[in-house]
Amino acid sequence: MNDNNTQTITLGMGCFWGPDALFGQLAGITRTRVGYTGGTTDNPATRHAGDHTEMVEIEFDPAVVKLETILDLYWNSHKPANINNYRDRLYNSLILYRDQAQLSVIQEVMQKRGEQGSGVPDTELTPFSVFYPAEDRNQKYYLKRYPDAVDKLRTLFKTEDDLTNATLAARLNGIAKGFANMDTIIQDIRTWQISSEEQEEIIQLIKQIKW
């Protein structure tokens, strides 16, 4: 599902498990993974994050889902003032943008929210520098609570990285958290740029999952 037309944005909005599932279920999102960034500590981890923030890195196809849509969902799903500086910087409201074009869109959306009466979000905007992927157990956290789902996906994705980076795993993680349902995901799969035979093989596989 990954191609050269995708863009990447990195968002912090509290514990990264929920955002991974929230954004992963959206049509147009091609990959999600969670990790740490925004700080100075070398090789951060769950118990030793230092001054980093828990983040979700989102790869998306702007022809299918616009950055504005992602940002509206982002700010509708958390309150920056409630999390900023909680446990130092671990749960800060933070966006790492990739270029000036992204920054301009982010600032426009923030200004629009302020004009609409929602208030300008107290979210830190920082240019992207580095992203440290979290441990495997934190990737697709809700999906991994369903062993049968993971066992069936192992027939398609042999390694942990393959599973973490799979569009299908991102969608099913959204189901596992309750952000999406199987019918919606099946409709989305039928729009993927793969053969109809591959689409149906995937659909038949996920229909057999015992949730």
mmCIF file of N, CA, C and O in Angstrom, residues 18-109:
data_model
loop_
_atom_site.group_PDB
_atom_site.id
_atom_site.type_symbol
_atom_site.label_atom_id
_atom_site.label_comp_id
_atom_site.label_asym_id
_atom_site.label_seq_id
_atom_site.Cartn_x
_atom_site.Cartn_y
_atom_site.Cartn_z
ATOM 1 N N GLY A 18 -3.781 4.721 21.600
ATOM 2 C CA GLY A 18 -5.052 5.145 21.031
ATOM 3 C C GLY A 18 -4.923 5.825 19.679
ATOM 4 O O GLY A 18 -5.632 5.466 18.733
ATOM 5 N N PRO A 19 -4.029 6.814 19.547
ATOM 6 C CA PRO A 19 -3.861 7.464 18.251
ATOM 7 C C PRO A 19 -3.443 6.502 17.136
ATOM 8 O O PRO A 19 -3.842 6.675 15.987
ATOM 9 N N ASP A 20 -2.645 5.487 17.468
ATOM 10 C CA ASP A 20 -2.244 4.497 16.473
ATOM 11 C C ASP A 20 -3.478 3.841 15.863
ATOM 12 O O ASP A 20 -3.572 3.656 14.640
ATOM 13 N N ALA A 21 -4.446 3.496 16.707
ATOM 14 C CA ALA A 21 -5.679 2.869 16.234
ATOM 15 C C ALA A 21 -6.631 3.881 15.606
ATOM 16 O O ALA A 21 -7.292 3.599 14.599
ATOM 17 N N LEU A 22 -6.697 5.078 16.180
ATOM 18 C CA LEU A 22 -7.608 6.109 15.690
ATOM 19 C C LEU A 22 -7.308 6.487 14.248
ATOM 20 O O LEU A 22 -8.204 6.547 13.395
ATOM 21 N N PHE A 23 -6.037 6.747 13.956
ATOM 22 C CA PHE A 23 -5.670 7.148 12.602
ATOM 23 C C PHE A 23 -5.511 5.958 11.666
ATOM 24 O O PHE A 23 -5.756 6.062 10.466
ATOM 25 N N GLY A 24 -5.109 4.819 12.217
ATOM 26 C CA GLY A 24 -4.886 3.645 11.380
ATOM 27 C C GLY A 24 -6.119 3.145 10.668
ATOM 28 O O GLY A 24 -6.024 2.533 9.598
ATOM 29 N N GLN A 25 -7.297 3.412 11.219
ATOM 30 C CA GLN A 25 -8.527 2.910 10.608
ATOM 31 C C GLN A 25 -9.038 3.788 9.475
ATOM 32 O O GLN A 25 -9.965 3.413 8.760
ATOM 33 N N LEU A 26 -8.412 4.941 9.258
ATOM 34 C CA LEU A 26 -8.892 5.874 8.233
ATOM 35 C C LEU A 26 -8.482 5.460 6.831
ATOM 36 O O LEU A 26 -7.313 5.143 6.585
ATOM 37 N N ALA A 27 -9.408 5.487 5.896
ATOM 38 C CA ALA A 27 -9.070 5.304 4.491
ATOM 39 C C ALA A 27 -8.064 6.377 4.081
ATOM 40 O O ALA A 27 -8.212 7.542 4.439
ATOM 41 N N GLY A 28 -7.044 5.969 3.353
ATOM 42 C CA GLY A 28 -6.010 6.907 2.924
ATOM 43 C C GLY A 28 -4.771 6.877 3.784
ATOM 44 O O GLY A 28 -3.717 7.357 3.368
ATOM 45 N N ILE A 29 -4.881 6.331 5.004
ATOM 46 C CA ILE A 29 -3.697 6.139 5.847
ATOM 47 C C ILE A 29 -3.020 4.856 5.406
ATOM 48 O O ILE A 29 -3.644 3.797 5.400
ATOM 49 N N THR A 30 -1.769 4.939 5.018
ATOM 50 C CA THR A 30 -1.089 3.759 4.490
ATOM 51 C C THR A 30 -0.187 3.068 5.506
ATOM 52 O O THR A 30 0.142 1.891 5.346
ATOM 53 N N ARG A 31 0.206 3.793 6.563
ATOM 54 C CA ARG A 31 1.030 3.164 7.593
ATOM 55 C C ARG A 31 0.967 3.997 8.859
ATOM 56 O O ARG A 31 0.907 5.220 8.807
ATOM 57 N N THR A 32 0.983 3.312 9.996
ATOM 58 C CA THR A 32 1.171 3.993 11.280
ATOM 59 C C THR A 32 2.197 3.216 12.083
ATOM 60 O O THR A 32 2.322 1.993 11.940
ATOM 61 N N ARG A 33 2.914 3.911 12.919
ATOM 62 C CA ARG A 33 3.773 3.268 13.903
ATOM 63 C C ARG A 33 3.983 4.256 15.038
ATOM 64 O O ARG A 33 3.891 5.475 14.837
ATOM 65 N N VAL A 34 4.227 3.724 16.215
ATOM 66 C CA VAL A 34 4.374 4.585 17.382
ATOM 67 C C VAL A 34 5.833 4.640 17.807
ATOM 68 O O VAL A 34 6.627 3.739 17.522
ATOM 69 N N GLY A 35 6.174 5.741 18.500
ATOM 70 C CA GLY A 35 7.551 5.895 18.945
ATOM 71 C C GLY A 35 7.721 7.153 19.771
ATOM 72 O O GLY A 35 6.745 7.725 20.281
ATOM 73 N N TYR A 36 8.958 7.566 19.880
ATOM 74 C CA TYR A 36 9.318 8.698 20.740
ATOM 75 C C TYR A 36 10.128 9.706 19.926
ATOM 76 O O TYR A 36 10.992 9.334 19.129
ATOM 77 N N THR A 37 9.867 10.977 20.177
ATOM 78 C CA THR A 37 10.644 12.014 19.515
ATOM 79 C C THR A 37 10.359 13.357 20.177
ATOM 80 O O THR A 37 9.547 13.457 21.081
ATOM 81 N N GLY A 38 11.068 14.381 19.728
ATOM 82 C CA GLY A 38 10.866 15.713 20.257
ATOM 83 C C GLY A 38 11.799 16.089 21.382
ATOM 84 O O GLY A 38 11.814 17.233 21.828
ATOM 85 N N GLY A 39 12.614 15.122 21.867
ATOM 86 C CA GLY A 39 13.509 15.403 22.980
ATOM 87 C C GLY A 39 14.963 15.198 22.616
ATOM 88 O O GLY A 39 15.336 15.154 21.442
ATOM 89 N N THR A 40 15.797 15.057 23.638
ATOM 90 C CA THR A 40 17.243 14.954 23.431
ATOM 91 C C THR A 40 17.833 13.635 23.924
ATOM 92 O O THR A 40 18.992 13.341 23.657
ATOM 93 N N THR A 41 17.059 12.828 24.642
ATOM 94 C CA THR A 41 17.562 11.581 25.207
ATOM 95 C C THR A 41 17.882 10.573 24.103
ATOM 96 O O THR A 41 17.098 10.389 23.170
ATOM 97 N N ASP A 42 19.031 9.907 24.204
ATOM 98 C CA ASP A 42 19.397 8.888 23.222
ATOM 99 C C ASP A 42 18.636 7.601 23.486
ATOM 100 O O ASP A 42 18.454 7.188 24.632
ATOM 101 N N ASN A 43 18.171 6.966 22.404
ATOM 102 C CA ASN A 43 17.534 5.652 22.464
ATOM 103 C C ASN A 43 16.454 5.547 23.541
ATOM 104 O O ASN A 43 16.533 4.710 24.451
ATOM 105 N N PRO A 44 15.423 6.381 23.444
ATOM 106 C CA PRO A 44 14.352 6.348 24.446
ATOM 107 C C PRO A 44 13.556 5.047 24.381
ATOM 108 O O PRO A 44 13.501 4.385 23.339
ATOM 109 N N ALA A 45 12.927 4.674 25.492
ATOM 110 C CA ALA A 45 12.080 3.492 25.587
ATOM 111 C C ALA A 45 10.969 3.787 26.582
ATOM 112 O O ALA A 45 10.952 4.845 27.217
ATOM 113 N N THR A 46 10.044 2.851 26.714
ATOM 114 C CA THR A 46 8.859 3.093 27.537
ATOM 115 C C THR A 46 9.205 3.581 28.941
ATOM 116 O O THR A 46 8.658 4.556 29.432
ATOM 117 N N ARG A 47 10.122 2.902 29.601
ATOM 118 C CA ARG A 47 10.451 3.256 30.986
ATOM 119 C C ARG A 47 11.567 4.293 31.086
ATOM 120 O O ARG A 47 11.885 4.743 32.184
ATOM 121 N N HIS A 48 12.148 4.635 29.952
ATOM 122 C CA HIS A 48 13.261 5.588 29.957
ATOM 123 C C HIS A 48 13.122 6.541 28.765
ATOM 124 O O HIS A 48 14.004 6.627 27.917
ATOM 125 N N ALA A 49 11.988 7.232 28.708
ATOM 126 C CA ALA A 49 11.723 8.116 27.573
ATOM 127 C C ALA A 49 12.446 9.450 27.689
ATOM 128 O O ALA A 49 12.547 10.190 26.708
ATOM 129 N N GLY A 50 12.941 9.765 28.883
ATOM 130 C CA GLY A 50 13.636 11.038 29.039
ATOM 131 C C GLY A 50 12.719 12.208 28.757
ATOM 132 O O GLY A 50 11.596 12.279 29.258
ATOM 133 N N ASP A 51 13.171 13.133 27.915
ATOM 134 C CA ASP A 51 12.375 14.313 27.600
ATOM 135 C C ASP A 51 11.629 14.182 26.275
ATOM 136 O O ASP A 51 11.167 15.176 25.719
ATOM 137 N N HIS A 52 11.510 12.957 25.792
ATOM 138 C CA HIS A 52 10.775 12.723 24.544
ATOM 139 C C HIS A 52 9.267 12.655 24.791
ATOM 140 O O HIS A 52 8.805 12.521 25.928
ATOM 141 N N THR A 53 8.513 12.725 23.702
ATOM 142 C CA THR A 53 7.058 12.632 23.720
ATOM 143 C C THR A 53 6.614 11.380 22.985
ATOM 144 O O THR A 53 7.209 11.019 21.959
ATOM 145 N N GLU A 54 5.583 10.710 23.504
ATOM 146 C CA GLU A 54 5.003 9.577 22.779
ATOM 147 C C GLU A 54 4.269 10.113 21.554
ATOM 148 O O GLU A 54 3.441 11.016 21.671
ATOM 149 N N MET A 55 4.582 9.534 20.390
ATOM 150 C CA MET A 55 4.063 10.044 19.127
ATOM 151 C C MET A 55 3.559 8.898 18.247
ATOM 152 O O MET A 55 3.983 7.756 18.402
ATOM 153 N N VAL A 56 2.680 9.226 17.324
ATOM 154 C CA VAL A 56 2.314 8.299 16.259
ATOM 155 C C VAL A 56 2.754 8.911 14.937
ATOM 156 O O VAL A 56 2.490 10.083 14.653
ATOM 157 N N GLU A 57 3.491 8.132 14.161
ATOM 158 C CA GLU A 57 3.936 8.564 12.839
ATOM 159 C C GLU A 57 2.946 8.024 11.815
ATOM 160 O O GLU A 57 2.678 6.822 11.774
ATOM 161 N N ILE A 58 2.416 8.919 11.007
ATOM 162 C CA ILE A 58 1.334 8.589 10.081
ATOM 163 C C ILE A 58 1.789 8.838 8.645
ATOM 164 O O ILE A 58 2.189 9.951 8.293
ATOM 165 N N GLU A 59 1.704 7.813 7.841
ATOM 166 C CA GLU A 59 1.940 7.955 6.407
ATOM 167 C C GLU A 59 0.580 7.942 5.714
ATOM 168 O O GLU A 59 -0.238 7.061 5.996
ATOM 169 N N PHE A 60 0.324 8.905 4.835
ATOM 170 C CA PHE A 60 -1.001 9.011 4.228
ATOM 171 C C PHE A 60 -0.924 9.428 2.762
ATOM 172 O O PHE A 60 0.062 10.024 2.308
ATOM 173 N N ASP A 61 -1.976 9.093 2.042
ATOM 174 C CA ASP A 61 -2.108 9.463 0.637
ATOM 175 C C ASP A 61 -3.006 10.694 0.568
ATOM 176 O O ASP A 61 -4.217 10.590 0.790
ATOM 177 N N PRO A 62 -2.436 11.870 0.269
ATOM 178 C CA PRO A 62 -3.239 13.095 0.279
ATOM 179 C C PRO A 62 -4.308 13.131 -0.799
ATOM 180 O O PRO A 62 -5.215 13.977 -0.742
ATOM 181 N N ALA A 63 -4.235 12.215 -1.779
ATOM 182 C CA ALA A 63 -5.289 12.138 -2.785
ATOM 183 C C ALA A 63 -6.549 11.492 -2.216
ATOM 184 O O ALA A 63 -7.634 11.624 -2.783
ATOM 185 N N VAL A 64 -6.392 10.779 -1.085
ATOM 186 C CA VAL A 64 -7.520 10.079 -0.459
ATOM 187 C C VAL A 64 -7.961 10.780 0.821
ATOM 188 O O VAL A 64 -9.153 10.969 1.063
ATOM 189 N N VAL A 65 -7.003 11.156 1.649
ATOM 190 C CA VAL A 65 -7.320 11.847 2.899
ATOM 191 C C VAL A 65 -6.410 13.066 3.033
ATOM 192 O O VAL A 65 -5.191 12.955 2.957
ATOM 193 N N LYS A 66 -7.014 14.222 3.187
ATOM 194 C CA LYS A 66 -6.246 15.466 3.252
ATOM 195 C C LYS A 66 -5.644 15.659 4.644
ATOM 196 O O LYS A 66 -6.189 15.194 5.648
ATOM 197 N N LEU A 67 -4.546 16.385 4.689
ATOM 198 C CA LEU A 67 -3.918 16.693 5.970
ATOM 199 C C LEU A 67 -4.896 17.448 6.868
ATOM 200 O O LEU A 67 -4.923 17.233 8.087
ATOM 201 N N GLU A 68 -5.703 18.314 6.289
ATOM 202 C CA GLU A 68 -6.685 19.054 7.086
ATOM 203 C C GLU A 68 -7.628 18.103 7.827
ATOM 204 O O GLU A 68 -7.991 18.351 8.976
ATOM 205 N N THR A 69 -8.036 17.024 7.166
ATOM 206 C CA THR A 69 -8.931 16.044 7.784
ATOM 207 C C THR A 69 -8.238 15.360 8.958
ATOM 208 O O THR A 69 -8.841 15.162 10.031
ATOM 209 N N ILE A 70 -6.979 15.003 8.761
ATOM 210 C CA ILE A 70 -6.204 14.374 9.826
ATOM 211 C C ILE A 70 -6.064 15.316 11.010
ATOM 212 O O ILE A 70 -6.227 14.922 12.176
ATOM 213 N N LEU A 71 -5.790 16.579 10.736
ATOM 214 C CA LEU A 71 -5.601 17.557 11.804
ATOM 215 C C LEU A 71 -6.895 17.827 12.563
ATOM 216 O O LEU A 71 -6.883 17.989 13.791
ATOM 217 N N ASP A 72 -8.020 17.879 11.863
ATOM 218 C CA ASP A 72 -9.290 18.080 12.552
ATOM 219 C C ASP A 72 -9.574 16.912 13.500
ATOM 220 O O ASP A 72 -10.020 17.119 14.644
ATOM 221 N N LEU A 73 -9.334 15.686 13.043
ATOM 222 C CA LEU A 73 -9.516 14.521 13.906
ATOM 223 C C LEU A 73 -8.559 14.581 15.089
ATOM 224 O O LEU A 73 -8.934 14.259 16.230
ATOM 225 N N TYR A 74 -7.349 15.007 14.829
ATOM 226 C CA TYR A 74 -6.328 15.129 15.874
ATOM 227 C C TYR A 74 -6.805 16.061 16.994
ATOM 228 O O TYR A 74 -6.819 15.683 18.175
ATOM 229 N N TRP A 75 -7.222 17.269 16.625
ATOM 230 C CA TRP A 75 -7.610 18.232 17.664
ATOM 231 C C TRP A 75 -8.989 17.941 18.248
ATOM 232 O O TRP A 75 -9.274 18.322 19.379
ATOM 233 N N ASN A 76 -9.848 17.251 17.508
ATOM 234 C CA ASN A 76 -11.144 16.867 18.057
ATOM 235 C C ASN A 76 -11.021 15.727 19.060
ATOM 236 O O ASN A 76 -11.977 15.440 19.793
ATOM 237 N N SER A 77 -9.855 15.087 19.086
ATOM 238 C CA SER A 77 -9.685 13.869 19.885
ATOM 239 C C SER A 77 -8.829 14.055 21.123
ATOM 240 O O SER A 77 -8.571 13.086 21.841
ATOM 241 N N HIS A 78 -8.363 15.272 21.369
ATOM 242 C CA HIS A 78 -7.626 15.515 22.614
ATOM 243 C C HIS A 78 -7.656 16.999 22.957
ATOM 244 O O HIS A 78 -7.943 17.838 22.106
ATOM 245 N N LYS A 79 -7.373 17.305 24.214
ATOM 246 C CA LYS A 79 -7.323 18.689 24.685
ATOM 247 C C LYS A 79 -5.890 18.981 25.112
ATOM 248 O O LYS A 79 -5.445 18.490 26.153
ATOM 249 N N PRO A 80 -5.159 19.741 24.305
ATOM 250 C CA PRO A 80 -3.742 20.003 24.604
ATOM 251 C C PRO A 80 -3.487 20.498 26.024
ATOM 252 O O PRO A 80 -2.536 20.059 26.678
ATOM 253 N N ALA A 81 -4.346 21.370 26.530
ATOM 254 C CA ALA A 81 -4.107 21.945 27.856
ATOM 255 C C ALA A 81 -4.164 20.898 28.963
ATOM 256 O O ALA A 81 -3.569 21.072 30.027
ATOM 257 N N ASN A 82 -4.856 19.783 28.695
ATOM 258 C CA ASN A 82 -5.011 18.748 29.718
ATOM 259 C C ASN A 82 -3.824 17.805 29.806
ATOM 260 O O ASN A 82 -3.712 17.061 30.786
ATOM 261 N N ILE A 83 -2.987 17.795 28.777
ATOM 262 C CA ILE A 83 -1.899 16.810 28.769
ATOM 263 C C ILE A 83 -0.517 17.447 28.750
ATOM 264 O O ILE A 83 0.471 16.778 29.079
ATOM 265 N N ASN A 84 -0.411 18.690 28.350
ATOM 266 C CA ASN A 84 0.911 19.299 28.208
ATOM 267 C C ASN A 84 1.684 19.275 29.523
ATOM 268 O O ASN A 84 1.176 19.639 30.571
ATOM 269 N N ASN A 85 2.924 18.819 29.398
ATOM 270 C CA ASN A 85 3.867 18.727 30.515
ATOM 271 C C ASN A 85 3.494 17.664 31.551
ATOM 272 O O ASN A 85 4.056 17.633 32.641
ATOM 273 N N TYR A 86 2.539 16.780 31.200
ATOM 274 C CA TYR A 86 2.245 15.662 32.081
ATOM 275 C C TYR A 86 3.399 14.676 32.000
ATOM 276 O O TYR A 86 3.829 14.302 30.920
ATOM 277 N N ARG A 87 3.910 14.270 33.158
ATOM 278 C CA ARG A 87 5.087 13.401 33.211
ATOM 279 C C ARG A 87 6.213 14.006 32.360
ATOM 280 O O ARG A 87 6.719 13.391 31.429
ATOM 281 N N ASP A 88 6.560 15.230 32.692
ATOM 282 C CA ASP A 88 7.518 16.028 31.912
ATOM 283 C C ASP A 88 6.923 16.295 30.535
ATOM 284 O O ASP A 88 5.918 16.963 30.437
ATOM 285 N N ARG A 89 7.493 15.731 29.476
ATOM 286 C CA ARG A 89 6.974 15.984 28.130
ATOM 287 C C ARG A 89 6.344 14.730 27.504
ATOM 288 O O ARG A 89 5.992 14.743 26.326
ATOM 289 N N LEU A 90 6.177 13.685 28.261
ATOM 290 C CA LEU A 90 5.796 12.400 27.669
ATOM 291 C C LEU A 90 4.490 12.463 26.887
ATOM 292 O O LEU A 90 4.358 11.829 25.841
ATOM 293 N N TYR A 91 3.525 13.239 27.406
ATOM 294 C CA TYR A 91 2.203 13.274 26.765
ATOM 295 C C TYR A 91 1.873 14.648 26.191
ATOM 296 O O TYR A 91 0.719 15.061 26.165
ATOM 297 N N ASN A 92 2.857 15.362 25.725
ATOM 298 C CA ASN A 92 2.601 16.687 25.163
ATOM 299 C C ASN A 92 1.787 16.634 23.875
ATOM 300 O O ASN A 92 1.825 15.655 23.123
ATOM 301 N N SER A 93 1.064 17.721 23.626
ATOM 302 C CA SER A 93 0.424 17.944 22.333
ATOM 303 C C SER A 93 1.482 18.535 21.408
ATOM 304 O O SER A 93 1.915 19.672 21.585
ATOM 305 N N LEU A 94 1.909 17.757 20.440
ATOM 306 C CA LEU A 94 3.083 18.110 19.639
ATOM 307 C C LEU A 94 2.912 17.616 18.210
ATOM 308 O O LEU A 94 2.465 16.484 17.987
ATOM 309 N N ILE A 95 3.248 18.450 17.249
ATOM 310 C CA ILE A 95 3.244 18.057 15.834
ATOM 311 C C ILE A 95 4.632 18.283 15.260
ATOM 312 O O ILE A 95 5.204 19.362 15.409
ATOM 313 N N LEU A 96 5.158 17.260 14.615
ATOM 314 C CA LEU A 96 6.410 17.385 13.872
ATOM 315 C C LEU A 96 6.073 17.436 12.388
ATOM 316 O O LEU A 96 5.571 16.466 11.820
ATOM 317 N N TYR A 97 6.313 18.565 11.757
ATOM 318 C CA TYR A 97 5.990 18.740 10.344
ATOM 319 C C TYR A 97 7.219 18.477 9.488
ATOM 320 O O TYR A 97 8.361 18.634 9.926
ATOM 321 N N ARG A 98 6.963 18.064 8.252
ATOM 322 C CA ARG A 98 8.060 17.664 7.366
ATOM 323 C C ARG A 98 8.562 18.787 6.467
ATOM 324 O O ARG A 98 9.701 18.730 5.998
ATOM 325 N N ASP A 99 7.740 19.789 6.178
ATOM 326 C CA ASP A 99 8.173 20.859 5.281
ATOM 327 C C ASP A 99 7.306 22.092 5.506
ATOM 328 O O ASP A 99 6.352 22.078 6.290
ATOM 329 N N GLN A 100 7.652 23.147 4.811
ATOM 330 C CA GLN A 100 6.947 24.422 4.977
ATOM 331 C C GLN A 100 5.492 24.301 4.536
ATOM 332 O O GLN A 100 4.605 24.940 5.124
ATOM 333 N N ALA A 101 5.244 23.496 3.519
ATOM 334 C CA ALA A 101 3.863 23.334 3.048
ATOM 335 C C ALA A 101 2.992 22.731 4.145
ATOM 336 O O ALA A 101 1.858 23.183 4.373
ATOM 337 N N GLN A 102 3.510 21.710 4.833
ATOM 338 C CA GLN A 102 2.754 21.129 5.939
ATOM 339 C C GLN A 102 2.535 22.143 7.054
ATOM 340 O O GLN A 102 1.437 22.254 7.605
ATOM 341 N N LEU A 103 3.573 22.893 7.379
ATOM 342 C CA LEU A 103 3.450 23.890 8.445
ATOM 343 C C LEU A 103 2.375 24.905 8.108
ATOM 344 O O LEU A 103 1.581 25.301 8.976
ATOM 345 N N SER A 104 2.313 25.321 6.864
ATOM 346 C CA SER A 104 1.306 26.307 6.464
ATOM 347 C C SER A 104 -0.108 25.754 6.651
ATOM 348 O O SER A 104 -0.995 26.457 7.146
ATOM 349 N N VAL A 105 -0.305 24.490 6.276
ATOM 350 C CA VAL A 105 -1.622 23.866 6.448
ATOM 351 C C VAL A 105 -1.966 23.773 7.936
ATOM 352 O O VAL A 105 -3.079 24.091 8.356
ATOM 353 N N ILE A 106 -1.003 23.361 8.743
ATOM 354 C CA ILE A 106 -1.222 23.241 10.188
ATOM 355 C C ILE A 106 -1.622 24.589 10.781
ATOM 356 O O ILE A 106 -2.587 24.697 11.555
ATOM 357 N N GLN A 107 -0.899 25.628 10.424
ATOM 358 C CA GLN A 107 -1.196 26.964 10.965
ATOM 359 C C GLN A 107 -2.557 27.465 10.504
ATOM 360 O O GLN A 107 -3.290 28.105 11.274
ATOM 361 N N GLU A 108 -2.917 27.162 9.262
ATOM 362 C CA GLU A 108 -4.228 27.572 8.749
ATOM 363 C C GLU A 108 -5.353 26.877 9.507
ATOM 364 O O GLU A 108 -6.365 27.507 9.853
ATOM 365 N N VAL A 109 -5.182 25.579 9.771
ATOM 366 C CA VAL A 109 -6.210 24.843 10.508
ATOM 367 C C VAL A 109 -6.313 25.362 11.938
ATOM 368 O O VAL A 109 -7.414 25.533 12.476
#
